PDB file of C-alpha atoms and ligand atoms in Angstrom:
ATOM      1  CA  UNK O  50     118.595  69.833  75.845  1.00  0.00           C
ATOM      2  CA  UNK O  51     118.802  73.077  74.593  1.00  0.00           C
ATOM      3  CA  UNK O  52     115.466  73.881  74.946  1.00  0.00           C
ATOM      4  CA  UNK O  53     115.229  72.807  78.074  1.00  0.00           C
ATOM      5  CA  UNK O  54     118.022  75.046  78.951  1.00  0.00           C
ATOM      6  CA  UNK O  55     116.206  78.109  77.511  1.00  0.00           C
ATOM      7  CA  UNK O  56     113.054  76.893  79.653  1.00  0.00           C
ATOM      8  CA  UNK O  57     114.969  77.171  82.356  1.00  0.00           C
ATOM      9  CA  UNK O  58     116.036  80.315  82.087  1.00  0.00           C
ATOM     10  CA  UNK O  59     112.734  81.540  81.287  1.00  0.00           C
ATOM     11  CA  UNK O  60     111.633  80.283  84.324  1.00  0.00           C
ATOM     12  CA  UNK O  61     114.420  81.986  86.579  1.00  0.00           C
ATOM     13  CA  UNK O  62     114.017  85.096  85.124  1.00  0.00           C
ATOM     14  CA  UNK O  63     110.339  84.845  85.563  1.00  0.00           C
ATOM     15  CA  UNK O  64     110.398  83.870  89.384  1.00  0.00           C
ATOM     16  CA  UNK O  65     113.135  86.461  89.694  1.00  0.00           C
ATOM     17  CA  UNK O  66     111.130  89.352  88.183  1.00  0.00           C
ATOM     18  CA  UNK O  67     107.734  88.737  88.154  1.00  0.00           C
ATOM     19  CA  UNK O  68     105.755  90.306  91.168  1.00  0.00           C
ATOM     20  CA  UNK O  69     104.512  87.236  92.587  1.00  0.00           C
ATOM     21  CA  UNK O  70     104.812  87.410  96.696  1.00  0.00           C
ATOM     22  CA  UNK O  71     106.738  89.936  96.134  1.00  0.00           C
ATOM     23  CA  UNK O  72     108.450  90.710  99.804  1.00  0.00           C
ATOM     24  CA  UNK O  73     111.522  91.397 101.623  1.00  0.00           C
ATOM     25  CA  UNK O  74     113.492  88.837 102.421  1.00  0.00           C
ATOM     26  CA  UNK O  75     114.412  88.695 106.230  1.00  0.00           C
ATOM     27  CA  UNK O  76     115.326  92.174 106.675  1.00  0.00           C
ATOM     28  CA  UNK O  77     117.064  91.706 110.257  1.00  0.00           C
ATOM     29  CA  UNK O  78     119.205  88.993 108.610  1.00  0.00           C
ATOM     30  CA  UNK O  79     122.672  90.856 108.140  1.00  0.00           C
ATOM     31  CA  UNK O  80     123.531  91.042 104.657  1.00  0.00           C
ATOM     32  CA  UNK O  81     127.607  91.710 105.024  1.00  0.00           C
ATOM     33  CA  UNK O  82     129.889  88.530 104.890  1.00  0.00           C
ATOM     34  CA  UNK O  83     130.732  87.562 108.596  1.00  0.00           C
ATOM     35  CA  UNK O  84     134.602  88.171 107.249  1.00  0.00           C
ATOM     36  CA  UNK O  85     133.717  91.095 106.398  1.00  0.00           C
ATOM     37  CA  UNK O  86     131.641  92.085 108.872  1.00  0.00           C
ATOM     38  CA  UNK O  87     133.519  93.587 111.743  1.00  0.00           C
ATOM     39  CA  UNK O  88     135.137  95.691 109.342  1.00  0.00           C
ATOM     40  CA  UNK O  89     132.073  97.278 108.027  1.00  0.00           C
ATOM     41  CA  UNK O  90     130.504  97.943 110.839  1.00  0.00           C
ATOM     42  CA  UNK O  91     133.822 100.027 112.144  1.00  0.00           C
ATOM     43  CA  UNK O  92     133.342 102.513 108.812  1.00  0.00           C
ATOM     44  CA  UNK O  93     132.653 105.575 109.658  1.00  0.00           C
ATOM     45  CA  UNK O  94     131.270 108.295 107.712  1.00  0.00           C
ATOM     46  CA  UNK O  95     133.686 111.291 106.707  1.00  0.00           C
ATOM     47  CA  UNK O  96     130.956 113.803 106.688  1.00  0.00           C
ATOM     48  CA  UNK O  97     129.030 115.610 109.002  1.00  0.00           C
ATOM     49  CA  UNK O  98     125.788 113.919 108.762  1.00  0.00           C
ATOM     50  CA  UNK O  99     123.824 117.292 109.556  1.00  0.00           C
ATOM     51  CA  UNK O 100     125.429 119.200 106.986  1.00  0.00           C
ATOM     52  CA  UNK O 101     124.478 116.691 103.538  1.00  0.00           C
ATOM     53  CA  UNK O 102     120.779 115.654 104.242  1.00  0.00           C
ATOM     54  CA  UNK O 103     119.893 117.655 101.583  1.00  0.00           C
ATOM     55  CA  UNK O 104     122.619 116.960  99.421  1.00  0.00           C
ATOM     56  CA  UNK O 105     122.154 113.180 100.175  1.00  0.00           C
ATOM     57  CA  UNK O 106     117.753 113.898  99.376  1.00  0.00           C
ATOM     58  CA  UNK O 107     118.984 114.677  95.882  1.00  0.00           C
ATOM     59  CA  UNK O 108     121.463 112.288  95.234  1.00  0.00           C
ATOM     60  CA  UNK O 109     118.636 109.666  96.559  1.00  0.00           C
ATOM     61  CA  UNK O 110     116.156 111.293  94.316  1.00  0.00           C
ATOM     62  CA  UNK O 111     118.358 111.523  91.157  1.00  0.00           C
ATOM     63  CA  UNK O 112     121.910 110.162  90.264  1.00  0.00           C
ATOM     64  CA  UNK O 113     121.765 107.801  92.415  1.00  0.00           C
ATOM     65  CA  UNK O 114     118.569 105.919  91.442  1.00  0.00           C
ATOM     66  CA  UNK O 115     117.306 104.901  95.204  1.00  0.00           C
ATOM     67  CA  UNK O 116     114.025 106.330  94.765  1.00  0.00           C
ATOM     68  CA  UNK O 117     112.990 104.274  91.585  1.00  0.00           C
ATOM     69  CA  UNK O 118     113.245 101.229  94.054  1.00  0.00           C
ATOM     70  CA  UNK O 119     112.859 102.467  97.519  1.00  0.00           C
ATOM     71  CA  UNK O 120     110.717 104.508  97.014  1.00  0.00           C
ATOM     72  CA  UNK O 121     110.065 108.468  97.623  1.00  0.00           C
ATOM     73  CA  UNK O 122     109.372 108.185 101.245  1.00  0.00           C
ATOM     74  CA  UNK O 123     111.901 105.085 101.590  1.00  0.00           C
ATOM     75  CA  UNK O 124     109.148 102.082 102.508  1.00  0.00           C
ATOM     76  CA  UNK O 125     110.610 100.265  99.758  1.00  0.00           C
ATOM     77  CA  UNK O 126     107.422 101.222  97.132  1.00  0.00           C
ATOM     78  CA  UNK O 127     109.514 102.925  94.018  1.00  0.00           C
ATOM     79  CA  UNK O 128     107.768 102.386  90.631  1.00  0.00           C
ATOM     80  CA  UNK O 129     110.791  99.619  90.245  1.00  0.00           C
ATOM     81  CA  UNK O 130     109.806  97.722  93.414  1.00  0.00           C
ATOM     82  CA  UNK O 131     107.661  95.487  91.506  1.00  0.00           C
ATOM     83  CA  UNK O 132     110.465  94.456  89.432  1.00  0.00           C
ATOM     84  CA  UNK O 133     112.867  92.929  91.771  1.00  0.00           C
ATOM     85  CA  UNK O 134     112.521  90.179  94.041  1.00  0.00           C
ATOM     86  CA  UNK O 135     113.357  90.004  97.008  1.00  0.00           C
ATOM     87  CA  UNK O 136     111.452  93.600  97.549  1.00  0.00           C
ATOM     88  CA  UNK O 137     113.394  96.738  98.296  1.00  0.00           C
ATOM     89  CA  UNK O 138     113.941  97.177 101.702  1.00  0.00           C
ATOM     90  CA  UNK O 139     112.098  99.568 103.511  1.00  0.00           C
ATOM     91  CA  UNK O 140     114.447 102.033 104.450  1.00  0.00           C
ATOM     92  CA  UNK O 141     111.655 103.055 107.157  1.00  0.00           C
ATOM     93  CA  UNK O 142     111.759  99.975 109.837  1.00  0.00           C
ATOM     94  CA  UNK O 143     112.940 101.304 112.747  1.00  0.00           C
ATOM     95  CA  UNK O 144     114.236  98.324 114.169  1.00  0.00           C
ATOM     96  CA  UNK O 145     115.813  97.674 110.870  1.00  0.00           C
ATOM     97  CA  UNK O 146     117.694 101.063 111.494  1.00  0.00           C
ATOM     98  CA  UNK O 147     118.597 100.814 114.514  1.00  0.00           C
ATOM     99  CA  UNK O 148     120.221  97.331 113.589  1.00  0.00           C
ATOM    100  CA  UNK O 149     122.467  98.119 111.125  1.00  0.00           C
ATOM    101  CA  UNK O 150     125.430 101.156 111.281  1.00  0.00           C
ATOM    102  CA  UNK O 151     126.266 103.635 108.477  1.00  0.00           C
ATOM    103  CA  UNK O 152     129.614 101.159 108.006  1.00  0.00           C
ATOM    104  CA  UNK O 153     126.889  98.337 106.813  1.00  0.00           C
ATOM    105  CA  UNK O 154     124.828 100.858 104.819  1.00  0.00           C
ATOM    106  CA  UNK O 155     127.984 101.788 103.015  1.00  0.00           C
ATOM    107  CA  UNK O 156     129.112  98.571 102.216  1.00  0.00           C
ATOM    108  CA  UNK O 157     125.924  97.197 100.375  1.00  0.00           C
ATOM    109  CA  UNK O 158     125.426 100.470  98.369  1.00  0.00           C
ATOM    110  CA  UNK O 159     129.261  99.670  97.545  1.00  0.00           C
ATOM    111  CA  UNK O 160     129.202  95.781  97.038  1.00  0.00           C
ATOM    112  CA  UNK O 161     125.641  95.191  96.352  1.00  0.00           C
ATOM    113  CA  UNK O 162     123.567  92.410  97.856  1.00  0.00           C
ATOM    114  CA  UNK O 163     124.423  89.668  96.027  1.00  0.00           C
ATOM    115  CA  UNK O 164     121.443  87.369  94.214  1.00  0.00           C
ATOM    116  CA  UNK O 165     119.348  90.433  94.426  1.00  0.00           C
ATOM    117  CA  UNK O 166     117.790  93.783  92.754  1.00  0.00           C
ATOM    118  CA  UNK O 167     120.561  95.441  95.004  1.00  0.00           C
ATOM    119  CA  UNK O 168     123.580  95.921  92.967  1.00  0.00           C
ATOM    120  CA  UNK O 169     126.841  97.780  93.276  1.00  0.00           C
ATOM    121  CA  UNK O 170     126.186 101.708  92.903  1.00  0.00           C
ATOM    122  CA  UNK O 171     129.876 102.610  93.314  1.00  0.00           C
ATOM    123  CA  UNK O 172     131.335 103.805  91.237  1.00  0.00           C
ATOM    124  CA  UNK O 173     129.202 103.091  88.438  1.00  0.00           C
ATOM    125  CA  UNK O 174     126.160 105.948  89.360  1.00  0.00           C
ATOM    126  CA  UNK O 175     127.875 107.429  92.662  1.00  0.00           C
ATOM    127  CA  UNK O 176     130.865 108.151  94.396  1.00  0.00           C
ATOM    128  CA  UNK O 177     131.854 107.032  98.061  1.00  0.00           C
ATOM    129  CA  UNK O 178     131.088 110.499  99.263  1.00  0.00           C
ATOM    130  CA  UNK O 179     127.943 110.731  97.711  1.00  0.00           C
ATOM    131  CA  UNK O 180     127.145 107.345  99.572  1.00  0.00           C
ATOM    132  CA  UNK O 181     127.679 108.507 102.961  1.00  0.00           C
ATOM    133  CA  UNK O 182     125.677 111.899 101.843  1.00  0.00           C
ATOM    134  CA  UNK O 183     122.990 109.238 101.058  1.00  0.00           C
ATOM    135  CA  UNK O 184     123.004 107.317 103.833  1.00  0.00           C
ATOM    136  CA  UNK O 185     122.766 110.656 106.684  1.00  0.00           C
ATOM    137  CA  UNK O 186     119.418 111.301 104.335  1.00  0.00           C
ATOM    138  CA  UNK O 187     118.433 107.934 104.716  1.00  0.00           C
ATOM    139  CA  UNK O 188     118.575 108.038 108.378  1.00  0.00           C
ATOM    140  CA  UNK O 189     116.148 110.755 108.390  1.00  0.00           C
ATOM    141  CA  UNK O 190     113.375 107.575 107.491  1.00  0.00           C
ATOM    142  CA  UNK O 191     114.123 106.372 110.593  1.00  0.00           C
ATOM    143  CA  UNK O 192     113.740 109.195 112.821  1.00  0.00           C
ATOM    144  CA  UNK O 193     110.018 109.342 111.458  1.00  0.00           C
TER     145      UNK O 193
HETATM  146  C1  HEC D 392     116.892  98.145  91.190  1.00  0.00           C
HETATM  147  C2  HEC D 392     116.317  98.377  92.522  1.00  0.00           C
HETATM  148  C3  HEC D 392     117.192  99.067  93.567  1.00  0.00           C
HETATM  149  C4  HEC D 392     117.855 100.271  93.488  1.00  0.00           C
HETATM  150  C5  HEC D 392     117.954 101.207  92.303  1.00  0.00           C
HETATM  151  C6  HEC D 392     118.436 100.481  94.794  1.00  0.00           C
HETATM  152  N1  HEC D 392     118.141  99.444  95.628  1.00  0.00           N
HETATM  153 FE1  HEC D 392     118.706  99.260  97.567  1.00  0.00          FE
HETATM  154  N2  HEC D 392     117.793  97.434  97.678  1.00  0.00           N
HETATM  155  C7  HEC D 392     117.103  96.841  96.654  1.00  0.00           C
HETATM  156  C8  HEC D 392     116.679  95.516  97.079  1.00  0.00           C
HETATM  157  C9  HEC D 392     115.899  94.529  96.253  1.00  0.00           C
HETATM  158  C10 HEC D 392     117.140  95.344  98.403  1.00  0.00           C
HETATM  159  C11 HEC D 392     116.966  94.128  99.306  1.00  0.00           C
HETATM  160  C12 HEC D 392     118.189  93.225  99.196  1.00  0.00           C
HETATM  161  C13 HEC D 392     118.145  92.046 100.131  1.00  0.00           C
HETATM  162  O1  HEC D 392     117.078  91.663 100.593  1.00  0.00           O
HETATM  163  O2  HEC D 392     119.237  91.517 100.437  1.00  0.00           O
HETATM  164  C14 HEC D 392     117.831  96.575  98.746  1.00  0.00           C
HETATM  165  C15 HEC D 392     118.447  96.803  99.967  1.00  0.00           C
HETATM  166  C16 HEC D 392     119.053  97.982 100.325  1.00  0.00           C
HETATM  167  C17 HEC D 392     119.597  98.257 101.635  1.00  0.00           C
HETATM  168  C18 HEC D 392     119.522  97.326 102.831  1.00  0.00           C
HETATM  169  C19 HEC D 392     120.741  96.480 103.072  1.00  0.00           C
HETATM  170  C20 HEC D 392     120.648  95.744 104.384  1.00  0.00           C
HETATM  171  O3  HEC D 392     121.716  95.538 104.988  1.00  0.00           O
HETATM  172  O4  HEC D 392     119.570  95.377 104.835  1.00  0.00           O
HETATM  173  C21 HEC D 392     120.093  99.530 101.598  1.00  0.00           C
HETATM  174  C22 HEC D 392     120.774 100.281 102.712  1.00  0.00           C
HETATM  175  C23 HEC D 392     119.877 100.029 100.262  1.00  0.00           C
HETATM  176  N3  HEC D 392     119.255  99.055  99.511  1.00  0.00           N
HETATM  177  C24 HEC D 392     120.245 101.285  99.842  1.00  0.00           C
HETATM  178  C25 HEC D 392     120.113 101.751  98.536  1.00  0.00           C
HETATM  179  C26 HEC D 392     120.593 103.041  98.097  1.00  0.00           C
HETATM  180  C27 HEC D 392     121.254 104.065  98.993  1.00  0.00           C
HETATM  181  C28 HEC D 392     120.327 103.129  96.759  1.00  0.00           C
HETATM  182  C29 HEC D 392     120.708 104.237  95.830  1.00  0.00           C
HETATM  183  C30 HEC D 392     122.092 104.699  95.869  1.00  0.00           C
HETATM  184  C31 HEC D 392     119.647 101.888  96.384  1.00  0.00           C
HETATM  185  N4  HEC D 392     119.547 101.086  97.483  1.00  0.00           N
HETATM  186  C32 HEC D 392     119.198 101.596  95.113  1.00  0.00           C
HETATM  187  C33 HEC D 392     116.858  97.378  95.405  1.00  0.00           C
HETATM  188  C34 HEC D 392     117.373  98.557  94.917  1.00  0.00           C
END
């Protein structure tokens, strides 16, 4: 029994790490709770989105650890990618952007997307500031 157990969890961790079809997982599909939805989407940010892209470049680059998974240039491609499954999202899809508001953004750097390499980063590597700084750099992917 008990090594059947630990067999198991061998075998979780391995299909939940190992790079193996390693690809994003729906990325239209909404990733906020429908209770929670409305709400989220209504956020909006409290700083002037022109004003922080370069704050919110560093804070992608270095506190607050985006880069290692999504990658420099945001298509999802960070040295960590291969680590987590479902893949990072790329940050780049337009259609993906144009989808989601900052209010949604905010939420899953906040609450994480549950069953996934997306966990909380507030408040544990940044603050809610430094989320919506963030997010007005991450916008940038889009416009390219
Ligand atoms: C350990 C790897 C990892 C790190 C670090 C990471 N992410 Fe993610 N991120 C993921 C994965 C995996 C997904 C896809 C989750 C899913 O499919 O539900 C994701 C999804 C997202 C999404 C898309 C949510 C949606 O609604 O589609 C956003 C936005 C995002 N991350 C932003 C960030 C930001 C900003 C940071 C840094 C503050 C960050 N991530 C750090 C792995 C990571």
């Amino acid at each position: 029994m008990m090594i059947r157990m630990a067999l198991m969890a061998v075998g979780l961790l391995g299909w939940m790490i190992l790079p193996v079809d390693a690809a994003e997982k729906d990325p239209m599909k909404v990733r906020v709770p429908a209770d929670q939805l409305a709400a989220a989407q209504k956020l909006k940010s409290p700083v002037a989105a022109t004003d922080v892209v370069a704050k919110g470049k560093e804070l992608y680059e270095g506190k607050g650890t985006c880069l290692k998974c999504h990658g420099v240039t945001g298509q999802g491609d960070g040295p960590g990618a291969k680590l987590v499954r479902p893949s990072p999202r790329n940050l780049t899809n337009h259609e993906w952007q144009k989808a989601r508001t900052d209010g949604e953004l905010f939420w899953i750097i906040k609450n994480g997307s549950p069953g996934t390499g997306m966990v909380s980063l507030i408040p544990s590597d940044i603050n809610e500031t430094e989320a919506w700084e963030i997010i007005a750099y991450i916008r940038t992917f889009g416009a390219k």
